Amino acid sequence: MKAIPTFQIDNEFVKVTEWCFPPNSATGMHIHAMDYVVVPMTSGTLTIESKDNKFTEADLIVGQSYSRNAGVHHNVINKNEHEFRFIEIELKK
């Protein structure tokens, strides 16, 4: 099952997307073309699959943002039995 993106803003400065992850859904493997900030709207653990098929867990806490540089190549997976949501803010240069 695919995670569901809802695009909120896409202008010359930022692209803001709300991601909804139903249980057992994933983004699919992708590469981030821009630096970005994630604002969790749900607390819990997501599974991250790297481009070399290694898996790690990311513990997210509602409202505790983090940032990453462009070039991240991964798949984000919700293995929880509950829905998971976060806001992704991509920074355009």
mmCIF file of C-alpha atoms in Angstrom, residues 5 22 30 32 37 41 44 46 53 59 66 70-71 74 77 86 88:
data_model
loop_
_atom_site.group_PDB
_atom_site.id
_atom_site.type_symbol
_atom_site.label_atom_id
_atom_site.label_comp_id
_atom_site.label_asym_id
_atom_site.label_seq_id
_atom_site.Cartn_x
_atom_site.Cartn_y
_atom_site.Cartn_z
ATOM 1 C CA PRO A 5 0.695 12.697 -0.092
ATOM 2 C CA PRO A 22 -2.035 3.940 6.742
ATOM 3 C CA HIS A 30 12.861 7.854 -3.714
ATOM 4 C CA HIS A 32 15.150 13.890 -2.156
ATOM 5 C CA VAL A 37 12.322 19.547 7.195
ATOM 6 C CA MET A 41 2.133 14.893 13.594
ATOM 7 C CA GLY A 44 5.997 6.467 16.992
ATOM 8 C CA LEU A 46 8.877 4.402 11.186
ATOM 9 C CA ASN A 53 18.352 -2.582 1.306
ATOM 10 C CA ASP A 59 11.613 7.243 16.433
ATOM 11 C CA TYR A 66 14.282 17.377 12.050
ATOM 12 C CA ALA A 70 19.161 16.865 -0.452
ATOM 13 C CA GLY A 71 20.300 13.505 -1.793
ATOM 14 C CA HIS A 74 15.230 5.836 0.962
ATOM 15 C CA ILE A 77 7.559 2.384 5.846
ATOM 16 C CA PHE A 86 3.999 14.053 9.142
ATOM 17 C CA GLU A 88 7.419 17.546 4.906
#
